[in-house]
Amino acid sequence: MSERQVPETATASLSRLRNKPGFGVLMRSVAFGAFATGILNVADDLVAIYALNATATQIGLLNAAGAAAFLFLAIPAGIMLDRADRIKAMMWAQLAAGLAIFSVPLSWSLGALTYPQLVLVSFLVGVAGMLWGMGAGSALPGIVGRDLASTAFARKETVETSMGIISPGLAGVLVAVISAPFTLIVAGAANLLAAGTLLWGFRKKTGNTSPPAETAAR
C-alpha cells in the first residue's frame, strides 16, 4: 500500500494545482521569462563580440553587470517585495526588461550602440530578473497554498529547466539567420509576453492583478 500511495499523492497534488486560480498563469509567465533569459544569455555576449568587438575583459564585465543586482540589491528587493503587490512588481520588472532589451537592436540599427549602453542594459535586466525570480518564489505559496507549495516549486523548476534547455539552441539558430542584435528582439518580446500573461491572466481570473493570498502581508 505504501508504495502505491506516493505516486497517487503526487498525481493528486498536480491535479489540485491545475485547479488553483493563477497557477497556470504564473507557470506560462515563468516559461516566457525563462525563455527570454536563455535567449539573452547567448545573444548578449555575441552582440558585444560581433557588433562592438568587445575583449574578453569586457565580456567578463558585461556578465558581472548582470549579476551585480543579486550582490547589492537582493536584501532591499526582498524587503520591498514583502510589502508590495508581488504580481504587479513582476509585471513591471518584465516590462522594464523588455524595453531595455529592445533598446539594443534599435541603437544598433541606428549605428549608435555603445559598450556602456550594453553594460547598463545588462544591469537593468539583471535587476528585473532578480525582482522577477524573487517575486515568483514569494507569490507561489499564496497562489497555491502552503500544502501544495513544494509541488508547485518543483513544477516551476521543471518549466524553467525545460526552457533553459530549449532557448539557447534556438538562440543559436536565430543568431545565424537574423544576427545577434535582432535576436534580442525575440528575448524582449518574450519578456513582454511574460508581463502581459500576468496582467491578462490575473485580471481575467480574479478581477484584479493580485493573486489570492492565505494571509495578510507579514
Coordinates of C-alpha atoms in Angstrom, one line a residue:
M1 CA 0.0 0.0 0.0
S2 CA 2.7 2.5 1.0
E3 CA 4.4 2.0 -2.4
R4 CA 1.3 3.0 -4.2
Q5 CA 0.4 5.9 -2.1
V6 CA 3.4 8.1 -3.1
P7 CA 2.5 8.3 -6.9
E8 CA -1.2 8.7 -6.1
T9 CA -0.4 11.5 -3.8
A10 CA 1.8 13.2 -6.3
T11 CA -0.8 12.8 -9.0
A12 CA -3.5 14.2 -6.7
S13 CA -1.3 17.2 -5.9
L14 CA -0.7 18.0 -9.6
S15 CA -4.4 17.7 -10.2
R16 CA -5.2 20.1 -7.3
L17 CA -2.5 22.5 -8.7
R18 CA -4.3 22.7 -12.0
N19 CA -7.4 23.8 -10.3
K20 CA -5.7 26.7 -8.4
P21 CA -6.6 30.1 -9.9
G22 CA -3.5 31.8 -11.1
F23 CA -1.1 28.8 -11.0
G24 CA -1.3 28.1 -14.7
V25 CA -1.0 31.8 -15.5
L26 CA 2.1 32.1 -13.4
M27 CA 3.7 29.0 -15.0
R28 CA 3.1 30.3 -18.5
S29 CA 4.7 33.6 -17.5
V30 CA 7.6 31.8 -15.9
A31 CA 8.1 29.9 -19.2
F32 CA 8.2 33.1 -21.2
G33 CA 10.6 34.7 -18.7
A34 CA 12.9 31.7 -18.7
F35 CA 12.8 31.6 -22.5
A36 CA 13.8 35.2 -22.6
T37 CA 16.7 34.6 -20.2
G38 CA 18.0 31.7 -22.3
I39 CA 18.0 33.8 -25.5
L40 CA 19.6 36.8 -23.8
N41 CA 22.4 34.7 -22.3
V42 CA 23.5 33.6 -25.7
A43 CA 22.8 36.8 -27.8
D44 CA 24.1 39.4 -25.3
D45 CA 27.7 38.3 -25.4
L46 CA 27.6 37.8 -29.2
V47 CA 26.3 41.3 -29.7
A48 CA 29.3 42.6 -27.6
I49 CA 31.7 40.5 -29.6
Y50 CA 30.5 40.9 -33.2
A51 CA 28.9 44.4 -33.0
L52 CA 31.3 46.1 -30.7
N53 CA 34.5 44.0 -30.9
A54 CA 34.5 43.5 -27.2
T55 CA 37.5 42.0 -25.5
A56 CA 37.4 39.1 -23.1
T57 CA 37.7 41.5 -20.2
Q58 CA 34.7 43.5 -21.4
I59 CA 32.7 40.3 -21.8
G60 CA 33.5 39.5 -18.2
L61 CA 32.4 42.9 -17.0
L62 CA 29.2 42.7 -19.1
N63 CA 28.3 39.4 -17.4
A64 CA 29.3 40.8 -14.0
A65 CA 26.9 43.7 -14.5
G66 CA 24.0 41.3 -15.0
A67 CA 24.9 39.5 -11.7
A68 CA 25.6 42.7 -9.7
A69 CA 22.0 43.2 -8.8
F70 CA 21.9 40.0 -6.7
L71 CA 25.0 41.1 -4.8
F72 CA 24.0 44.6 -4.0
L73 CA 20.2 44.8 -4.2
A74 CA 18.8 41.4 -3.1
I75 CA 18.1 42.4 0.5
P76 CA 16.4 45.7 -0.3
A77 CA 14.4 44.0 -3.1
G78 CA 13.3 41.3 -0.7
I79 CA 12.1 43.9 1.8
M80 CA 10.2 45.8 -0.9
L81 CA 8.6 42.7 -2.3
D82 CA 7.4 41.7 1.2
R83 CA 5.4 44.9 1.3
A84 CA 4.3 45.2 -2.3
D85 CA 1.9 43.5 -4.7
R86 CA 4.3 40.8 -6.0
I87 CA 2.4 40.2 -9.2
K88 CA 2.5 43.9 -10.1
A89 CA 6.1 44.1 -9.3
M90 CA 6.8 41.1 -11.5
M91 CA 4.9 42.6 -14.4
W92 CA 6.7 45.9 -14.1
A93 CA 10.1 44.1 -13.9
Q94 CA 9.4 42.1 -17.1
L95 CA 8.1 45.2 -18.9
A96 CA 11.2 47.2 -18.0
A97 CA 13.5 44.3 -19.0
G98 CA 11.7 44.0 -22.4
L99 CA 12.0 47.7 -23.1
A100 CA 15.7 47.8 -22.1
I101 CA 16.5 44.9 -24.4
F102 CA 14.6 46.5 -27.3
S103 CA 16.9 49.5 -27.0
V104 CA 19.9 47.4 -28.1
P105 CA 18.7 46.4 -31.6
L106 CA 17.2 49.8 -32.1
S107 CA 20.5 51.5 -31.2
W108 CA 22.5 49.1 -33.4
S109 CA 20.3 49.7 -36.4
L110 CA 20.8 53.4 -36.0
G111 CA 24.6 52.9 -35.6
A112 CA 24.5 54.3 -32.1
L113 CA 25.1 51.2 -29.9
T114 CA 27.9 51.5 -27.4
Y115 CA 29.5 49.2 -24.9
P116 CA 28.4 51.4 -21.8
Q117 CA 24.8 51.1 -23.1
L118 CA 25.1 47.3 -23.3
V119 CA 26.5 47.2 -19.7
L120 CA 23.7 49.4 -18.5
V121 CA 21.1 47.2 -20.2
S122 CA 22.7 44.1 -18.8
F123 CA 22.5 45.6 -15.3
L124 CA 18.9 46.7 -15.7
V125 CA 17.9 43.3 -17.0
G126 CA 19.7 41.7 -14.0
V127 CA 17.7 43.9 -11.6
A128 CA 14.5 43.0 -13.4
G129 CA 15.4 39.3 -13.4
M130 CA 16.1 39.4 -9.6
L131 CA 12.8 41.0 -8.9
W132 CA 11.1 38.6 -11.1
G133 CA 12.6 35.5 -9.6
M134 CA 12.1 36.6 -6.0
G135 CA 8.6 37.7 -6.7
A136 CA 7.6 34.4 -8.3
G137 CA 9.1 32.4 -5.5
S138 CA 7.3 34.5 -2.8
A139 CA 4.0 34.7 -4.6
L140 CA 3.7 31.0 -5.3
P141 CA 2.7 29.8 -1.8
G142 CA -0.1 32.5 -1.7
I143 CA -1.4 31.3 -5.0
V144 CA -1.4 27.5 -4.4
G145 CA -1.5 27.3 -0.6
R146 CA 1.3 26.1 1.7
D147 CA 0.2 22.4 1.4
L148 CA 0.9 22.5 -2.3
A149 CA 3.9 24.8 -2.3
S150 CA 6.6 22.1 -2.6
T151 CA 4.9 20.5 -5.6
A152 CA 4.4 24.0 -7.2
F153 CA 8.0 24.9 -6.7
A154 CA 9.0 21.6 -8.3
R155 CA 6.8 22.3 -11.3
K156 CA 8.2 25.8 -11.6
E157 CA 11.8 24.4 -11.6
T158 CA 10.7 21.9 -14.3
V159 CA 9.3 24.7 -16.5
E160 CA 12.4 26.9 -16.1
T161 CA 14.8 24.0 -16.8
S162 CA 12.9 23.0 -19.9
M163 CA 13.0 26.5 -21.3
G164 CA 16.7 26.7 -20.3
I165 CA 17.4 23.7 -22.5
I166 CA 15.4 24.8 -25.5
S167 CA 16.1 28.5 -25.7
P168 CA 20.0 28.5 -26.2
G169 CA 19.7 26.2 -29.2
L170 CA 17.0 28.4 -30.7
A171 CA 19.1 31.5 -30.0
G172 CA 22.0 30.0 -32.0
V173 CA 19.7 29.4 -35.0
L174 CA 18.3 32.9 -34.7
V175 CA 21.8 34.5 -34.5
A176 CA 22.8 32.7 -37.7
V177 CA 19.6 33.8 -39.5
I178 CA 18.9 37.3 -38.3
S179 CA 22.1 38.4 -36.5
A180 CA 22.7 38.7 -32.7
P181 CA 21.3 42.2 -32.2
F182 CA 18.0 41.3 -33.8
T183 CA 17.8 38.1 -31.9
L184 CA 17.4 40.2 -28.8
I185 CA 14.1 41.3 -30.2
V186 CA 12.9 37.8 -29.5
A187 CA 14.1 38.0 -25.9
G188 CA 12.5 41.4 -25.4
A189 CA 9.2 40.1 -26.9
A190 CA 9.3 37.1 -24.5
N191 CA 9.7 39.5 -21.6
L192 CA 6.7 41.5 -22.7
L193 CA 4.7 38.3 -23.1
A194 CA 5.6 37.3 -19.6
A195 CA 4.3 40.6 -18.3
G196 CA 1.2 40.5 -20.4
T197 CA 0.4 37.0 -19.4
L198 CA 0.3 38.0 -15.7
L199 CA -1.7 41.2 -16.5
W200 CA -4.3 39.4 -18.6
G201 CA -4.4 36.2 -16.6
F202 CA -4.9 37.6 -13.1
R203 CA -7.3 40.2 -14.2
K204 CA -9.3 37.6 -16.0
K205 CA -9.3 35.1 -13.2
T206 CA -9.5 37.3 -10.1
G207 CA -10.8 40.6 -11.4
N208 CA -7.5 42.4 -10.4
T209 CA -3.8 41.8 -10.7
S210 CA -3.4 40.5 -7.1
P211 CA -3.1 36.7 -6.6
P212 CA -5.3 35.0 -3.9
A213 CA -3.4 35.0 -0.6
E214 CA -3.9 33.0 2.5
T215 CA -2.6 35.6 4.9
A216 CA -2.0 39.3 5.1
A217 CA 1.4 40.7 4.4
R218 CA 3.9 39.6 7.1

